[in-house]
Amino acid sequence: MRSHYCGQLNSGLVDQEVSLCGWVHRRRDHGGVIFIDLRDRDGLVQVVFDPDRPEVFALAEQVRNEYVLQVTGRVRRRPAGTENPDLATGEVEVLGLELRVLNAAETPPIQLDEHGLEISEELRLRYRYLDLRRPEMQQRLRLRSRITGVLRGFLDEQGFLDIETPILTKSTPEGARDYLVPSRTYPGQFFALPQSPQLFKQLLMMSGLDRYYQIARCFRDEDLRADRQPEFTQLDIEVSFMTEDELMGLMEQMFRGLFRAVLDVELPDPLPRLTYQEAIRRFGSDRPDLRVPLELVDVADLLQGVDFKVFAGPATDPEGRVAALRLPRGGELSRKEIDDYTKFVGIYGAKGLAYIKVNDWTARGRDGLQSPILKFLPDEAVSGIMARTSATDGDLIFFGADKAHVVNEALGALRVKLGHDCGLAATGWHPLWVVDFPMFERDAQTGRWMALHHPFTAPKEDQLDRLDTDPGACQSRAYDLVLNGTEIGGGSIRIHREAVQRRIFQLLNISDEQAEDRFGFLLKALKYGCPPHGGIAFGLDRLVMLMTGADSIRDVMAFPKTQSAACLLTAAPSEVDAAQLNELSLRLKART
């Protein structure tokens, strides 16, 4: 039905006859000449209908926005002075010779051109098939397809095998809640939708397939945020007989090629690396945004003896932290702005936000500082803070004092917000690896050890003894790839010995009976010559979100759910009738 896509037309096709199919983006009637901007997935082109062909002209008069048309015409240059430099096809137009209305359209509930009002996300998701016609959305999905194509091409060239793993599988909770699927043929029993292909890809390594990848659909029944969905896509990778350095090097090569091919951007070679401890100490986060130059500075040792319990308490608490964050030229902030930042850190559990304004330290010393907390601080503490933070006249120093995790989260988030609010953030792409993660963290409520990544992550070989003597000090062979403050990939070298895996389960309070019930097939497989192996999974939705500049992963997914895990387009989830429930041996019970 078509010879070309609309966006493909250019001056090289002048005087050629073409056939186009698409939607009416806009129709204009100018003094007896009708202009129709015809749109398809490749772009827009202007089609002109003259009254010289009365039947065709009369039909063109009847069309409206979003009508589906087939047009046959001749490509010609636009008259001088009427070119549109903002349009890829702006040098040419099509003289319409034949016109066929393939389908009419009612007035859409959302406007699709650039002059449309701001559309609510709820309306966009309810009419997603219309929203996806917008050029912006189509460009994002085209780029997504381009990204997956480049990633597949690299992995294929490196000898990886694209292997599918099951969607209906056993419930083996990995932190989030599973989506459960009742079995009709096994009444009272359930499948689970996979949170990731983790165990199956490890089994593939035990099968000797050596290099695996999959663009995998994953499911997690968890609370949602802008960058999370109940179902999402990840690029899943696993290899045998590679160290973490070798695997990270290969992934760096893949990402440098991706950014070069898709965005014409050169990433650093090699990518920088930070240990987990250094990332937390300097940036308050294990996914630091390196575009922001601000850093946290520890000052607890300077404040241990002060008569200010807000500082002295955390300064002497082994689980506490007192840190400072210097904002260059921050003295220009108003009291209202400081109050707003105080409310902001409250989101992360901070009880307040102490500060010192450095008005004229150079000439007046302590008298040149301004702060309600100065009266509690001796001269040596003030001098130490000024020296350690390298503060100069005009700066502002913020302080966080609390349990370490509260200070890290609050000042870490404040650091990023200040950097962007005050124009300090650099442009471009700033990736890094974060390595040397702890194996475990304490559950705040139960006090039990929890796996920081997942229970199949291997501890460092020289720290196996710490599993019995000091689990909290044991480091894992895990690594995360962070891009502009967003974690886009996480992986590790896996446990390949049954005895070590059982020790990890025991530390995580998983009894032998529970381990056999949940992971018995894995433990059995580890007995039969499991090779050293490791892998990584990249959040494809997050990656595309970053590379397209979208605000949410919902804007780079064709049919996403809302933040309440509902599909407005299909009105799912929905009730099912009693007959279906009966087939599944299920009966609904009111939640208590």
Short mmCIF file of C-alpha atoms in Angstrom, two decimals, residues 324-529:
data_model
loop_
_atom_site.label_atom_id
_atom_site.label_comp_id
_atom_site.label_asym_id
_atom_site.label_seq_id
_atom_site.Cartn_x
_atom_site.Cartn_y
_atom_site.Cartn_z
CA ALA A 324 29.08 18.30 56.90
CA LEU A 325 28.14 19.35 53.38
CA ARG A 326 29.64 22.56 52.02
CA LEU A 327 27.63 24.49 49.42
CA PRO A 328 29.80 27.01 47.52
CA ARG A 329 28.14 30.45 47.48
CA GLY A 330 25.37 28.94 49.61
CA GLY A 331 25.36 32.05 51.79
CA GLU A 332 23.09 33.55 49.15
CA LEU A 333 20.26 31.19 50.16
CA SER A 334 17.36 32.88 51.93
CA ARG A 335 15.96 31.69 55.24
CA LYS A 336 12.89 30.40 53.41
CA GLU A 337 15.07 28.35 51.06
CA ILE A 338 16.94 26.87 54.03
CA ASP A 339 13.62 26.03 55.69
CA ASP A 340 12.48 24.31 52.49
CA TYR A 341 15.64 22.20 52.45
CA THR A 342 15.04 21.36 56.13
CA LYS A 343 11.59 20.03 55.19
CA PHE A 344 13.17 18.10 52.33
CA VAL A 345 15.63 16.16 54.52
CA GLY A 346 12.74 15.41 56.87
CA ILE A 347 11.42 13.08 54.17
CA TYR A 348 14.46 10.89 54.85
CA GLY A 349 14.05 10.85 58.62
CA ALA A 350 16.29 13.80 59.55
CA LYS A 351 15.02 15.71 62.60
CA GLY A 352 16.49 19.00 61.41
CA LEU A 353 19.17 20.65 59.31
CA ALA A 354 21.82 22.62 61.17
CA TYR A 355 23.91 25.08 59.18
CA ILE A 356 26.63 27.71 59.35
CA LYS A 357 26.73 30.67 56.98
CA VAL A 358 30.28 31.78 56.19
CA ASN A 359 29.90 35.53 55.76
CA ASP A 360 33.43 36.83 56.44
CA TRP A 361 35.69 34.17 57.93
CA THR A 362 38.81 35.55 56.27
CA ALA A 363 38.78 38.94 58.04
CA ARG A 364 36.64 38.35 61.13
CA GLY A 365 37.11 34.69 61.97
CA ARG A 366 34.38 33.26 64.20
CA ASP A 367 32.59 36.62 64.28
CA GLY A 368 32.17 36.37 60.53
CA LEU A 369 30.01 33.23 60.84
CA GLN A 370 26.25 33.11 61.27
CA SER A 371 24.39 30.19 62.82
CA PRO A 372 22.08 29.39 65.75
CA ILE A 373 24.41 26.49 66.73
CA LEU A 374 27.64 28.52 67.03
CA LYS A 375 27.08 29.22 70.72
CA PHE A 376 27.40 25.49 71.41
CA LEU A 377 30.67 25.02 69.51
CA PRO A 378 34.13 25.79 70.94
CA ASP A 379 36.69 27.65 68.83
CA GLU A 380 38.73 24.55 68.06
CA ALA A 381 35.66 22.71 66.75
CA VAL A 382 34.71 25.67 64.54
CA SER A 383 38.24 26.01 63.19
CA GLY A 384 38.41 22.27 62.53
CA ILE A 385 35.12 22.30 60.61
CA MET A 386 36.20 25.27 58.51
CA ALA A 387 39.51 23.65 57.64
CA ARG A 388 38.13 20.20 56.93
CA THR A 389 35.33 21.46 54.67
CA SER A 390 37.62 24.02 52.94
CA ALA A 391 34.88 26.60 53.43
CA THR A 392 35.46 30.14 52.16
CA ASP A 393 33.60 33.41 52.42
CA GLY A 394 30.11 33.18 50.93
CA ASP A 395 29.74 29.43 51.51
CA LEU A 396 27.12 27.60 53.55
CA ILE A 397 27.80 24.44 55.54
CA PHE A 398 24.95 22.03 56.25
CA PHE A 399 25.19 19.35 58.94
CA GLY A 400 23.61 15.96 59.46
CA ALA A 401 23.78 14.27 62.88
CA ASP A 402 21.90 11.05 63.60
CA LYS A 403 22.15 7.32 63.00
CA ALA A 404 24.50 6.81 60.08
CA HIS A 405 21.82 5.52 57.70
CA VAL A 406 19.63 8.59 58.36
CA VAL A 407 22.53 11.00 57.78
CA ASN A 408 23.57 9.16 54.63
CA GLU A 409 20.09 9.15 53.12
CA ALA A 410 19.23 12.72 54.12
CA LEU A 411 22.50 14.45 53.21
CA GLY A 412 22.99 12.20 50.20
CA ALA A 413 19.64 13.31 48.80
CA LEU A 414 20.27 16.93 49.80
CA ARG A 415 23.61 16.86 48.02
CA VAL A 416 21.95 15.91 44.73
CA LYS A 417 19.10 18.38 45.13
CA LEU A 418 21.44 21.26 45.94
CA GLY A 419 23.67 20.38 43.02
CA HIS A 420 20.79 20.58 40.55
CA ASP A 421 18.96 23.50 42.21
CA CYS A 422 22.09 25.63 42.34
CA GLY A 423 23.35 24.83 38.84
CA LEU A 424 26.40 22.90 40.03
CA ALA A 425 25.64 19.64 38.23
CA ALA A 426 27.73 18.89 35.17
CA THR A 427 26.17 17.84 31.88
CA GLY A 428 26.78 14.58 30.07
CA TRP A 429 27.13 11.00 31.25
CA HIS A 430 28.97 9.97 34.40
CA PRO A 431 28.96 6.18 34.87
CA LEU A 432 30.87 4.26 37.54
CA TRP A 433 31.11 0.86 39.16
CA VAL A 434 30.43 0.46 42.87
CA VAL A 435 32.21 -2.61 44.27
CA ASP A 436 33.12 -4.36 47.54
CA PHE A 437 29.60 -4.38 48.97
CA PRO A 438 28.95 -5.92 52.38
CA MET A 439 27.52 -9.42 52.18
CA PHE A 440 24.83 -8.71 54.79
CA GLU A 441 22.87 -6.00 56.52
CA ARG A 442 20.83 -6.13 59.72
CA ASP A 443 17.05 -6.06 59.53
CA ALA A 444 16.08 -3.05 61.65
CA GLN A 445 13.00 -4.78 63.07
CA THR A 446 14.14 -8.36 63.66
CA GLY A 447 17.89 -7.84 64.04
CA ARG A 448 18.51 -10.75 61.68
CA TRP A 449 21.03 -10.75 58.89
CA MET A 450 19.69 -10.12 55.37
CA ALA A 451 21.51 -10.49 52.06
CA LEU A 452 22.39 -7.04 50.74
CA HIS A 453 22.01 -8.30 47.16
CA HIS A 454 20.63 -11.86 47.15
CA PRO A 455 21.55 -15.10 48.93
CA PHE A 456 23.40 -16.54 45.92
CA THR A 457 26.12 -13.85 45.92
CA ALA A 458 29.58 -15.19 46.73
CA PRO A 459 31.69 -13.78 49.56
CA LYS A 460 35.26 -12.79 48.82
CA GLU A 461 37.43 -15.90 48.96
CA ASP A 462 39.77 -14.50 51.62
CA GLN A 463 36.85 -13.62 53.92
CA LEU A 464 35.08 -16.98 54.22
CA ASP A 465 36.17 -17.28 57.86
CA ARG A 466 34.27 -14.09 58.67
CA LEU A 467 31.00 -15.84 57.90
CA ASP A 468 31.31 -17.46 61.32
CA THR A 469 33.16 -14.78 63.29
CA ASP A 470 31.98 -11.41 61.93
CA PRO A 471 29.36 -11.62 59.16
CA GLY A 472 28.80 -7.86 59.14
CA ALA A 473 32.42 -7.28 58.05
CA CYS A 474 32.30 -9.84 55.24
CA GLN A 475 32.46 -8.36 51.75
CA SER A 476 30.79 -9.82 48.69
CA ARG A 477 31.93 -10.21 45.10
CA ALA A 478 29.11 -7.92 43.95
CA TYR A 479 29.21 -4.94 41.61
CA ASP A 480 26.67 -2.32 40.53
CA LEU A 481 26.78 -0.10 37.46
CA VAL A 482 25.53 3.42 38.22
CA LEU A 483 24.74 6.11 35.66
CA ASN A 484 24.03 9.71 36.67
CA GLY A 485 22.81 8.66 40.10
CA THR A 486 20.66 5.74 38.92
CA GLU A 487 21.58 2.10 39.35
CA ILE A 488 21.14 0.55 35.92
CA GLY A 489 22.72 -2.83 36.58
CA GLY A 490 23.70 -5.10 39.42
CA GLY A 491 25.49 -8.40 39.53
CA SER A 492 27.92 -10.65 41.32
CA ILE A 493 30.03 -13.73 41.19
CA ARG A 494 27.80 -16.54 42.47
CA ILE A 495 28.32 -19.23 45.06
CA HIS A 496 29.33 -22.40 43.23
CA ARG A 497 29.96 -24.69 46.21
CA GLU A 498 27.10 -26.40 48.04
CA ALA A 499 28.70 -26.10 51.49
CA VAL A 500 29.13 -22.32 51.16
CA GLN A 501 25.57 -21.90 49.91
CA ARG A 502 24.24 -23.82 52.90
CA ARG A 503 26.30 -21.65 55.28
CA ILE A 504 24.80 -18.51 53.71
CA PHE A 505 21.28 -19.89 54.07
CA GLN A 506 21.95 -20.63 57.75
CA LEU A 507 23.23 -17.09 58.36
CA LEU A 508 20.04 -15.75 56.77
CA ASN A 509 17.95 -17.83 59.19
CA ILE A 510 16.83 -20.20 56.44
CA SER A 511 16.57 -23.63 58.05
CA ASP A 512 17.73 -26.79 56.31
CA GLU A 513 14.09 -27.76 55.80
CA GLN A 514 13.25 -24.36 54.27
CA ALA A 515 16.35 -24.48 52.09
CA GLU A 516 15.40 -27.89 50.74
CA ASP A 517 11.80 -26.79 50.14
CA ARG A 518 12.70 -23.56 48.36
CA PHE A 519 16.06 -24.25 46.80
CA GLY A 520 16.55 -28.01 46.92
CA PHE A 521 16.95 -28.23 43.13
CA LEU A 522 19.76 -25.65 43.27
CA LEU A 523 21.57 -27.34 46.16
CA LYS A 524 21.39 -30.66 44.36
CA ALA A 525 22.76 -29.13 41.14
CA LEU A 526 25.71 -27.64 43.04
CA LYS A 527 26.85 -31.19 43.87
CA TYR A 528 27.50 -32.17 40.27
CA GLY A 529 30.48 -30.11 39.15
#
